[in-house]
PDB file of C-alpha atoms in Angstrom:
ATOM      1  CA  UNK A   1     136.361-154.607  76.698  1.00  0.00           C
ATOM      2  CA  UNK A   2     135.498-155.176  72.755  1.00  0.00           C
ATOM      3  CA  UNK A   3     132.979-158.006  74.070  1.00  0.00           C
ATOM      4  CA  UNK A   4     131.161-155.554  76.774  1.00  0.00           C
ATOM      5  CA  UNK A   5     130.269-153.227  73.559  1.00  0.00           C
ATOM      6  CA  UNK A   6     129.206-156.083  72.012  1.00  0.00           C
ATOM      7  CA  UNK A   7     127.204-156.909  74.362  1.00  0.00           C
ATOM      8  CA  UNK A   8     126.033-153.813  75.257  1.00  0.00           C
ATOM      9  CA  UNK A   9     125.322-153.091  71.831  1.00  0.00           C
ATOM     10  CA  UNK A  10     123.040-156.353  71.310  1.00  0.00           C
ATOM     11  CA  UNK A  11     121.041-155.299  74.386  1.00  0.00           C
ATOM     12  CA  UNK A  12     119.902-152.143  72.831  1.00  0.00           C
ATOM     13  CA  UNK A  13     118.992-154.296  69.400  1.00  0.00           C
ATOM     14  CA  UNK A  14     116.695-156.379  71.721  1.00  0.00           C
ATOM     15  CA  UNK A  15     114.865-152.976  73.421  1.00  0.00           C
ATOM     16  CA  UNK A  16     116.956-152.746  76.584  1.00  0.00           C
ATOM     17  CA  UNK A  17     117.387-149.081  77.682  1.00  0.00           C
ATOM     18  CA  UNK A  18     120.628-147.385  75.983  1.00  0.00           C
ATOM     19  CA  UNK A  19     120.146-144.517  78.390  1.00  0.00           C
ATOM     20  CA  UNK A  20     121.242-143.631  81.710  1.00  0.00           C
ATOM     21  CA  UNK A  21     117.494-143.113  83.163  1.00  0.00           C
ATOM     22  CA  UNK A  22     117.801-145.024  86.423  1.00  0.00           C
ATOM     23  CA  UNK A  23     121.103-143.299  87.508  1.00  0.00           C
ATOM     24  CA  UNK A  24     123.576-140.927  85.994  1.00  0.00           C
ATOM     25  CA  UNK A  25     126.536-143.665  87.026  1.00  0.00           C
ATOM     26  CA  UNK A  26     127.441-144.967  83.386  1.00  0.00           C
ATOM     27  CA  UNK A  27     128.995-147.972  84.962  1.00  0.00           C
ATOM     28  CA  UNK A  28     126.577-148.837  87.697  1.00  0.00           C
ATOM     29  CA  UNK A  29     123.950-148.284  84.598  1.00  0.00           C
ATOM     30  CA  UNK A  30     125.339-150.599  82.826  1.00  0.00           C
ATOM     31  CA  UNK A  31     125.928-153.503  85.507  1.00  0.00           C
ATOM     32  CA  UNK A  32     122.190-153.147  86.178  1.00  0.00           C
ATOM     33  CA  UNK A  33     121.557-153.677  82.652  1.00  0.00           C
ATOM     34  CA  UNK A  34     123.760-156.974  82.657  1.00  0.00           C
ATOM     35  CA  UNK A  35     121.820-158.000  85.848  1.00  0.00           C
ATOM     36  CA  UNK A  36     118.785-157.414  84.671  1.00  0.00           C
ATOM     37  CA  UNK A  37     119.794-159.182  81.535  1.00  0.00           C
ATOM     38  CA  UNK A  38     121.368-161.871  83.552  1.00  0.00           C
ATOM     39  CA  UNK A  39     118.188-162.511  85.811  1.00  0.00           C
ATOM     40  CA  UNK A  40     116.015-163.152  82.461  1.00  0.00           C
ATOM     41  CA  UNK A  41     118.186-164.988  80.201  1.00  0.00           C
ATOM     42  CA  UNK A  42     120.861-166.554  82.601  1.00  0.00           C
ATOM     43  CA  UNK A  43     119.493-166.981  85.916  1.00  0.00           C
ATOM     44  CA  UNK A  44     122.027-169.625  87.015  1.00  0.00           C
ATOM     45  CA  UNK A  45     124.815-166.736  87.300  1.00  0.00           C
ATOM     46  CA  UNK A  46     123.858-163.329  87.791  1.00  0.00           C
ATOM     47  CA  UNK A  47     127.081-161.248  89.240  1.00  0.00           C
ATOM     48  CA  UNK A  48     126.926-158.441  86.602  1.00  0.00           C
ATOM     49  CA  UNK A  49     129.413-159.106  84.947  1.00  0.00           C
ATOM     50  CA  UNK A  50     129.649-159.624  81.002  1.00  0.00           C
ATOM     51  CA  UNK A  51     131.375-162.844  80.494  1.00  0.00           C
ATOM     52  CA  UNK A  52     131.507-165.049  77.234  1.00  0.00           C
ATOM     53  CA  UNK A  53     128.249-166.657  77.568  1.00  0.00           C
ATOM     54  CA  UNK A  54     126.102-163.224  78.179  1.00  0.00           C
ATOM     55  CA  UNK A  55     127.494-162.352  74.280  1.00  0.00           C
ATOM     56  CA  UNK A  56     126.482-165.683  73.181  1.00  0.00           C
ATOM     57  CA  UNK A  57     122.686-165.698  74.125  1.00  0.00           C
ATOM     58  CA  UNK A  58     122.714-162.015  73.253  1.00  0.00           C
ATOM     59  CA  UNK A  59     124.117-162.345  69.882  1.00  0.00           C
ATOM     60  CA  UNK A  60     121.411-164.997  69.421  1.00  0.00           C
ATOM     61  CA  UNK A  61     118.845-162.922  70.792  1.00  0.00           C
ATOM     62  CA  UNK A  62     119.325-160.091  67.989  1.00  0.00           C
ATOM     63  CA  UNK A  63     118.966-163.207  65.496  1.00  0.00           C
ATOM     64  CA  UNK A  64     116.170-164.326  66.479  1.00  0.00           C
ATOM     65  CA  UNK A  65     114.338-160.455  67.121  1.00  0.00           C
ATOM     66  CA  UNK A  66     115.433-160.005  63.461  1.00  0.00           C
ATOM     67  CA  UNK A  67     113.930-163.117  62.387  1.00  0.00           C
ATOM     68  CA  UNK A  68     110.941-162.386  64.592  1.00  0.00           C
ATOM     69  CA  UNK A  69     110.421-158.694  62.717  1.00  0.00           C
ATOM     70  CA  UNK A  70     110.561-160.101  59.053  1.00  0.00           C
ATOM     71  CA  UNK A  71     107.495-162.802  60.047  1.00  0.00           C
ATOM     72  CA  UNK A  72     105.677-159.903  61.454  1.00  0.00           C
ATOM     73  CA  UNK A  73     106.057-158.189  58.673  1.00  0.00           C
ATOM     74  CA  UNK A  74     105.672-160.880  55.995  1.00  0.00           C
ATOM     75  CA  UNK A  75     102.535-161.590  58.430  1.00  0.00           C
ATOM     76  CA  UNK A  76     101.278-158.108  58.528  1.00  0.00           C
ATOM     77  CA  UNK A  77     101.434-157.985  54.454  1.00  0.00           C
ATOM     78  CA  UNK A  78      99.932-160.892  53.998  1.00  0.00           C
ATOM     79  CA  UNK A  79      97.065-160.296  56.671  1.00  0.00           C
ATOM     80  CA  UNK A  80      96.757-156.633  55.248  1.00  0.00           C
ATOM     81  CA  UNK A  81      96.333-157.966  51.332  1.00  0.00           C
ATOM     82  CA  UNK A  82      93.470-160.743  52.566  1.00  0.00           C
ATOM     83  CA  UNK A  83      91.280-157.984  54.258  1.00  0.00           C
ATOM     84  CA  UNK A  84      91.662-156.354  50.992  1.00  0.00           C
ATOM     85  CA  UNK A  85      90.414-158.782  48.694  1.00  0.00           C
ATOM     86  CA  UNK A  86      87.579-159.284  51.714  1.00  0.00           C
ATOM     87  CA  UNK A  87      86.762-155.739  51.602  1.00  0.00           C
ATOM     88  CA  UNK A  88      86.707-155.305  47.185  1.00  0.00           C
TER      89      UNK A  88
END
């Protein structure tokens, strides 16, 4: 389904593996990818199965990594001009 891409799609965003590593089943990869998703982020239901609310906390997980990257890097800049100024 269009959402399952979705979804899939937002788990690689966040750093969950896009590749088949653990077996060469694409769909038994992938249901262990919404399990293991599942079990971190929605332990109350974990069945494997990509349902409305998995999208939801994923979609919001790519917003918040994206937030979380800008800081770092507004954070590393700033951080990287003070030890200049230390330094000269």
């Amino acid at each position: 389904t269009n959402d399952k891409k979705k979804f899939l799609i937002n788990l690689k965003k966040i750093g969950y593996h896009s590749k088949k590593i653990i077996t060469k089943d694409k769909k038994n990869f992938e249901k262990l990818l919404v399990l293991a998703f599942q079990r971190r982020f929605r332990p109350e239901l974990v069945n494997g199965v990509v349902d409305e609310e998995c999208l939801i906390i994923s979609q919001n997980l790519v917003k918040i990594f994206k937030i979380g990257s800008k800081l770092q890097g507004a954070i590393s800049g700033a951080t990287g001009t003070v030890i200049e100024e230390l330094i000269y």
